[in-house]
Amino acid sequence: MTTRGTGPVRLGDVLGGVLRQHGLEGQVKRMAALDLWADVVGEHIAAVTKARSVAEGTLVVEVRSSGWLMELNMIKGDLLARVNARMAEAPLERLVFVLAET
């Protein structure tokens, strides 16, 4: 890709500018939480959960059972802080647990 009067421009540079211009840069960075979830919460919790989506600063996580849902809601603040420790550039605002459909 080139711009008028200059040489080639890296696609990554252009894409970053477009994302910033449209206010999407933070959202794209927050999507990393989906990949980080299992590593951040550990094997035990990862076995009964699945990070499903990120929208408007909220990470939605599916939980296998209602018992686990209640347990995780009690430690939600700690889990959100642990995820955000790895998301310094675009921290999440909320963590929501939902019961997975079986």
CSV table of N, CA and C in Angstrom, one decimal:
chain,number,residue,atom,x,y,z
A,1,MET,N,0.8,-1.2,0.0
A,1,MET,CA,0.0,0.0,0.0
A,1,MET,C,0.9,1.2,0.0
A,2,THR,N,0.6,2.2,-0.8
A,2,THR,CA,1.4,3.4,-0.8
A,2,THR,C,0.4,4.6,-0.6
A,3,THR,N,1.0,5.7,-0.2
A,3,THR,CA,0.3,7.0,-0.1
A,3,THR,C,0.9,7.9,-1.1
A,4,ARG,N,0.2,8.9,-1.5
A,4,ARG,CA,0.7,9.9,-2.4
A,4,ARG,C,2.0,10.5,-2.0
A,5,GLY,N,3.0,10.4,-2.9
A,5,GLY,CA,4.3,11.1,-2.6
A,5,GLY,C,5.2,10.3,-1.7
A,6,THR,N,4.9,9.2,-1.2
A,6,THR,CA,5.7,8.4,-0.3
A,6,THR,C,5.9,7.0,-0.8
A,7,GLY,N,6.7,6.2,-0.2
A,7,GLY,CA,6.9,4.8,-0.5
A,7,GLY,C,5.9,4.0,0.1
A,8,PRO,N,6.1,2.7,0.1
A,8,PRO,CA,5.2,1.7,0.7
A,8,PRO,C,5.0,2.0,2.2
A,9,VAL,N,3.8,1.7,2.7
A,9,VAL,CA,3.5,1.9,4.1
A,9,VAL,C,3.1,0.5,4.7
A,10,ARG,N,3.6,0.2,5.8
A,10,ARG,CA,3.3,-1.1,6.4
A,10,ARG,C,1.8,-1.2,6.8
A,11,LEU,N,1.2,-2.3,6.5
A,11,LEU,CA,-0.2,-2.5,6.7
A,11,LEU,C,-0.6,-2.4,8.2
A,12,GLY,N,0.3,-2.9,9.1
A,12,GLY,CA,0.1,-2.7,10.5
A,12,GLY,C,0.0,-1.3,11.0
A,13,ASP,N,0.8,-0.4,10.3
A,13,ASP,CA,0.7,1.0,10.7
A,13,ASP,C,-0.6,1.6,10.2
A,14,VAL,N,-1.1,1.2,9.0
A,14,VAL,CA,-2.3,1.8,8.5
A,14,VAL,C,-3.5,1.2,9.4
A,15,LEU,N,-3.5,-0.1,9.7
A,15,LEU,CA,-4.6,-0.7,10.4
A,15,LEU,C,-4.7,-0.1,11.8
A,16,GLY,N,-3.6,0.1,12.5
A,16,GLY,CA,-3.6,0.8,13.8
A,16,GLY,C,-4.3,2.1,13.7
A,17,GLY,N,-3.9,2.9,12.7
A,17,GLY,CA,-4.5,4.2,12.5
A,17,GLY,C,-6.0,4.2,12.3
A,18,VAL,N,-6.4,3.2,11.5
A,18,VAL,CA,-7.9,3.1,11.2
A,18,VAL,C,-8.6,2.7,12.4
A,19,LEU,N,-8.1,1.7,13.2
A,19,LEU,CA,-8.7,1.3,14.5
A,19,LEU,C,-8.9,2.5,15.4
A,20,ARG,N,-7.8,3.3,15.6
A,20,ARG,CA,-7.9,4.4,16.5
A,20,ARG,C,-8.9,5.4,16.0
A,21,GLN,N,-8.9,5.7,14.7
A,21,GLN,CA,-9.8,6.7,14.1
A,21,GLN,C,-11.3,6.3,14.3
A,22,HIS,N,-11.6,5.0,14.4
A,22,HIS,CA,-13.0,4.5,14.5
A,22,HIS,C,-13.3,4.1,16.0
A,23,GLY,N,-12.3,4.4,16.9
A,23,GLY,CA,-12.5,4.1,18.3
A,23,GLY,C,-12.6,2.6,18.6
A,24,LEU,N,-11.9,1.8,17.8
A,24,LEU,CA,-11.9,0.3,18.0
A,24,LEU,C,-10.6,-0.3,18.6
A,25,GLU,N,-9.6,0.5,18.7
A,25,GLU,CA,-8.3,0.0,19.2
A,25,GLU,C,-8.4,-0.7,20.5
A,26,GLY,N,-9.1,0.0,21.5
A,26,GLY,CA,-9.2,-0.6,22.8
A,26,GLY,C,-10.0,-1.9,22.8
A,27,GLN,N,-11.0,-2.0,22.0
A,27,GLN,CA,-11.8,-3.2,21.9
A,27,GLN,C,-11.0,-4.4,21.3
A,28,VAL,N,-10.2,-4.1,20.3
A,28,VAL,CA,-9.4,-5.1,19.7
A,28,VAL,C,-8.4,-5.6,20.7
A,29,LYS,N,-7.8,-4.7,21.5
A,29,LYS,CA,-6.8,-5.1,22.5
A,29,LYS,C,-7.5,-5.9,23.6
A,30,ARG,N,-8.7,-5.5,24.0
A,30,ARG,CA,-9.4,-6.3,25.0
A,30,ARG,C,-9.8,-7.7,24.6
A,31,MET,N,-9.8,-7.9,23.3
A,31,MET,CA,-10.1,-9.3,22.8
A,31,MET,C,-9.0,-10.3,23.3
A,32,ALA,N,-7.9,-9.8,23.6
A,32,ALA,CA,-6.8,-10.7,24.1
A,32,ALA,C,-7.2,-11.4,25.3
A,33,ALA,N,-8.1,-10.9,26.1
A,33,ALA,CA,-8.6,-11.6,27.3
A,33,ALA,C,-9.1,-13.0,27.0
A,34,LEU,N,-9.7,-13.2,25.8
A,34,LEU,CA,-10.2,-14.5,25.5
A,34,LEU,C,-9.1,-15.5,25.4
A,35,ASP,N,-7.9,-15.1,25.0
A,35,ASP,CA,-6.8,-16.1,24.9
A,35,ASP,C,-6.1,-16.2,26.2
A,36,LEU,N,-6.1,-15.1,27.0
A,36,LEU,CA,-5.4,-15.1,28.3
A,36,LEU,C,-6.2,-15.8,29.4
A,37,TRP,N,-7.5,-15.9,29.3
A,37,TRP,CA,-8.3,-16.4,30.4
A,37,TRP,C,-7.8,-17.7,31.1
A,38,ALA,N,-7.6,-18.7,30.3
A,38,ALA,CA,-7.2,-20.0,30.9
A,38,ALA,C,-5.9,-19.9,31.6
A,39,ASP,N,-4.9,-19.2,31.1
A,39,ASP,CA,-3.6,-19.0,31.7
A,39,ASP,C,-3.7,-18.2,33.0
A,40,VAL,N,-4.6,-17.2,33.0
A,40,VAL,CA,-4.7,-16.3,34.1
A,40,VAL,C,-5.4,-17.0,35.3
A,41,VAL,N,-6.5,-17.8,35.0
A,41,VAL,CA,-7.2,-18.4,36.1
A,41,VAL,C,-6.7,-19.7,36.6
A,42,GLY,N,-5.9,-20.3,35.8
A,42,GLY,CA,-5.3,-21.6,36.2
A,42,GLY,C,-6.1,-22.8,35.6
A,43,GLU,N,-5.5,-23.9,35.7
A,43,GLU,CA,-6.0,-25.2,35.1
A,43,GLU,C,-7.4,-25.6,35.7
A,44,HIS,N,-7.5,-25.4,37.1
A,44,HIS,CA,-8.7,-25.9,37.8
A,44,HIS,C,-9.9,-25.1,37.3
A,45,ILE,N,-9.8,-23.8,37.3
A,45,ILE,CA,-11.0,-23.0,36.9
A,45,ILE,C,-11.2,-23.1,35.4
A,46,ALA,N,-10.1,-23.1,34.6
A,46,ALA,CA,-10.2,-23.2,33.2
A,46,ALA,C,-10.9,-24.4,32.7
A,47,ALA,N,-10.8,-25.5,33.5
A,47,ALA,CA,-11.5,-26.8,33.2
A,47,ALA,C,-13.0,-26.7,33.2
A,48,VAL,N,-13.5,-25.7,33.9
A,48,VAL,CA,-15.0,-25.6,34.1
A,48,VAL,C,-15.5,-24.3,33.5
A,49,THR,N,-14.7,-23.5,32.8
A,49,THR,CA,-15.1,-22.2,32.2
A,49,THR,C,-14.6,-22.1,30.8
A,50,LYS,N,-15.2,-21.1,30.1
A,50,LYS,CA,-14.7,-20.8,28.7
A,50,LYS,C,-15.0,-19.3,28.5
A,51,ALA,N,-14.0,-18.5,28.2
A,51,ALA,CA,-14.1,-17.1,27.9
A,51,ALA,C,-14.8,-17.1,26.5
A,52,ARG,N,-16.0,-16.5,26.5
A,52,ARG,CA,-16.9,-16.5,25.3
A,52,ARG,C,-16.8,-15.3,24.5
A,53,SER,N,-16.8,-14.1,25.1
A,53,SER,CA,-16.8,-12.8,24.3
A,53,SER,C,-16.4,-11.6,25.1
A,54,VAL,N,-16.0,-10.6,24.4
A,54,VAL,CA,-15.7,-9.3,25.0
A,54,VAL,C,-16.5,-8.2,24.3
A,55,ALA,N,-17.3,-7.5,25.0
A,55,ALA,CA,-18.1,-6.4,24.4
A,55,ALA,C,-18.1,-5.2,25.3
A,56,GLU,N,-17.8,-4.0,24.8
A,56,GLU,CA,-17.9,-2.8,25.6
A,56,GLU,C,-17.2,-2.9,27.0
A,57,GLY,N,-16.1,-3.5,27.0
A,57,GLY,CA,-15.3,-3.6,28.2
A,57,GLY,C,-15.7,-4.7,29.2
A,58,THR,N,-16.6,-5.6,28.7
A,58,THR,CA,-17.1,-6.7,29.6
A,58,THR,C,-16.6,-8.0,29.0
A,59,LEU,N,-16.0,-8.8,29.8
A,59,LEU,CA,-15.6,-10.2,29.5
A,59,LEU,C,-16.7,-11.1,29.9
A,60,VAL,N,-17.3,-11.9,29.0
A,60,VAL,CA,-18.3,-12.9,29.3
A,60,VAL,C,-17.7,-14.2,29.3
A,61,VAL,N,-17.9,-15.0,30.4
A,61,VAL,CA,-17.3,-16.3,30.6
A,61,VAL,C,-18.4,-17.3,30.9
A,62,GLU,N,-18.5,-18.4,30.1
A,62,GLU,CA,-19.4,-19.5,30.3
A,62,GLU,C,-18.9,-20.4,31.4
A,63,VAL,N,-19.8,-20.8,32.3
A,63,VAL,CA,-19.4,-21.7,33.4
A,63,VAL,C,-20.3,-23.0,33.3
A,64,ARG,N,-19.6,-24.1,33.6
A,64,ARG,CA,-20.2,-25.4,33.4
A,64,ARG,C,-21.4,-25.7,34.3
A,65,SER,N,-21.4,-25.2,35.6
A,65,SER,CA,-22.5,-25.6,36.5
A,65,SER,C,-22.9,-24.4,37.3
A,66,SER,N,-24.1,-24.5,37.9
A,66,SER,CA,-24.5,-23.4,38.8
A,66,SER,C,-23.7,-23.3,40.0
A,67,GLY,N,-23.2,-24.4,40.5
A,67,GLY,CA,-22.4,-24.4,41.7
A,67,GLY,C,-21.1,-23.6,41.5
A,68,TRP,N,-20.5,-23.8,40.3
A,68,TRP,CA,-19.3,-23.1,39.9
A,68,TRP,C,-19.6,-21.6,39.7
A,69,LEU,N,-20.7,-21.4,39.1
A,69,LEU,CA,-21.2,-20.0,38.8
A,69,LEU,C,-21.2,-19.2,40.1
A,70,MET,N,-21.8,-19.8,41.1
A,70,MET,CA,-21.9,-19.1,42.4
A,70,MET,C,-20.5,-18.9,43.0
A,71,GLU,N,-19.7,-19.9,43.0
A,71,GLU,CA,-18.3,-19.8,43.5
A,71,GLU,C,-17.5,-18.7,42.8
A,72,LEU,N,-17.6,-18.7,41.5
A,72,LEU,CA,-16.8,-17.7,40.7
A,72,LEU,C,-17.3,-16.3,40.9
A,73,ASN,N,-18.6,-16.2,41.1
A,73,ASN,CA,-19.1,-14.8,41.4
A,73,ASN,C,-18.6,-14.3,42.7
A,74,MET,N,-18.3,-15.1,43.7
A,74,MET,CA,-17.7,-14.7,44.9
A,74,MET,C,-16.3,-14.2,44.8
A,75,ILE,N,-15.5,-14.7,43.8
A,75,ILE,CA,-14.2,-14.2,43.6
A,75,ILE,C,-14.0,-13.4,42.3
A,76,LYS,N,-15.1,-12.9,41.8
A,76,LYS,CA,-15.1,-12.2,40.6
A,76,LYS,C,-14.1,-11.0,40.6
A,77,GLY,N,-14.1,-10.2,41.6
A,77,GLY,CA,-13.2,-9.1,41.7
A,77,GLY,C,-11.7,-9.5,41.6
A,78,ASP,N,-11.4,-10.5,42.3
A,78,ASP,CA,-10.0,-11.0,42.2
A,78,ASP,C,-9.6,-11.5,40.8
A,79,LEU,N,-10.6,-12.2,40.2
A,79,LEU,CA,-10.3,-12.7,38.8
A,79,LEU,C,-10.2,-11.6,37.8
A,80,LEU,N,-11.0,-10.6,37.9
A,80,LEU,CA,-11.0,-9.4,37.1
A,80,LEU,C,-9.6,-8.7,37.2
A,81,ALA,N,-9.2,-8.5,38.5
A,81,ALA,CA,-7.9,-7.9,38.7
A,81,ALA,C,-6.7,-8.7,38.1
A,82,ARG,N,-6.8,-10.0,38.2
A,82,ARG,CA,-5.8,-10.8,37.6
A,82,ARG,C,-5.7,-10.7,36.1
A,83,VAL,N,-6.9,-10.7,35.5
A,83,VAL,CA,-6.9,-10.5,34.0
A,83,VAL,C,-6.4,-9.2,33.7
A,84,ASN,N,-6.9,-8.1,34.4
A,84,ASN,CA,-6.4,-6.8,34.1
A,84,ASN,C,-4.9,-6.5,34.3
A,85,ALA,N,-4.3,-7.3,35.2
A,85,ALA,CA,-2.9,-7.2,35.4
A,85,ALA,C,-2.1,-7.5,34.1
A,86,ARG,N,-2.7,-8.3,33.2
A,86,ARG,CA,-2.1,-8.7,31.9
A,86,ARG,C,-2.7,-7.9,30.8
A,87,MET,N,-3.6,-7.0,31.1
A,87,MET,CA,-4.3,-6.2,30.0
A,87,MET,C,-4.0,-4.7,30.3
A,88,ALA,N,-2.8,-4.3,30.6
A,88,ALA,CA,-2.5,-2.9,31.0
A,88,ALA,C,-3.0,-1.9,30.0
A,89,GLU,N,-2.8,-2.1,28.7
A,89,GLU,CA,-3.2,-1.1,27.7
A,89,GLU,C,-4.7,-0.9,27.5
A,90,ALA,N,-5.5,-2.0,27.8
A,90,ALA,CA,-6.9,-1.9,27.6
A,90,ALA,C,-7.6,-2.8,28.6
A,91,PRO,N,-7.7,-2.3,29.9
A,91,PRO,CA,-8.3,-3.1,30.9
A,91,PRO,C,-9.8,-3.3,30.7
A,92,LEU,N,-10.3,-4.4,31.3
A,92,LEU,CA,-11.7,-4.7,31.2
A,92,LEU,C,-12.4,-3.9,32.4
A,93,GLU,N,-13.6,-3.6,32.2
A,93,GLU,CA,-14.4,-3.0,33.2
A,93,GLU,C,-15.2,-3.9,34.1
A,94,ARG,N,-15.7,-5.0,33.4
A,94,ARG,CA,-16.6,-6.0,34.1
A,94,ARG,C,-16.3,-7.4,33.7
A,95,LEU,N,-16.6,-8.3,34.6
A,95,LEU,CA,-16.5,-9.7,34.3
A,95,LEU,C,-17.9,-10.3,34.6
A,96,VAL,N,-18.5,-11.0,33.6
A,96,VAL,CA,-19.8,-11.6,33.8
A,96,VAL,C,-19.8,-13.1,33.5
A,97,PHE,N,-20.3,-13.8,34.5
A,97,PHE,CA,-20.4,-15.3,34.3
A,97,PHE,C,-21.8,-15.7,33.9
A,98,VAL,N,-21.9,-16.6,33.0
A,98,VAL,CA,-23.2,-17.1,32.5
A,98,VAL,C,-23.1,-18.6,32.5
A,99,LEU,N,-24.2,-19.2,32.8
A,99,LEU,CA,-24.3,-20.7,32.8
A,99,LEU,C,-24.3,-21.2,31.4
A,100,ALA,N,-23.4,-22.1,31.1
A,100,ALA,CA,-23.2,-22.6,29.7
A,100,ALA,C,-24.4,-23.5,29.4
A,101,GLU,N,-24.8,-23.4,28.2
A,101,GLU,CA,-25.9,-24.3,27.7
A,101,GLU,C,-25.4,-25.7,27.5
A,102,THR,N,-26.2,-26.6,27.9
A,102,THR,CA,-25.8,-28.0,27.8
A,102,THR,C,-26.4,-28.7,26.6
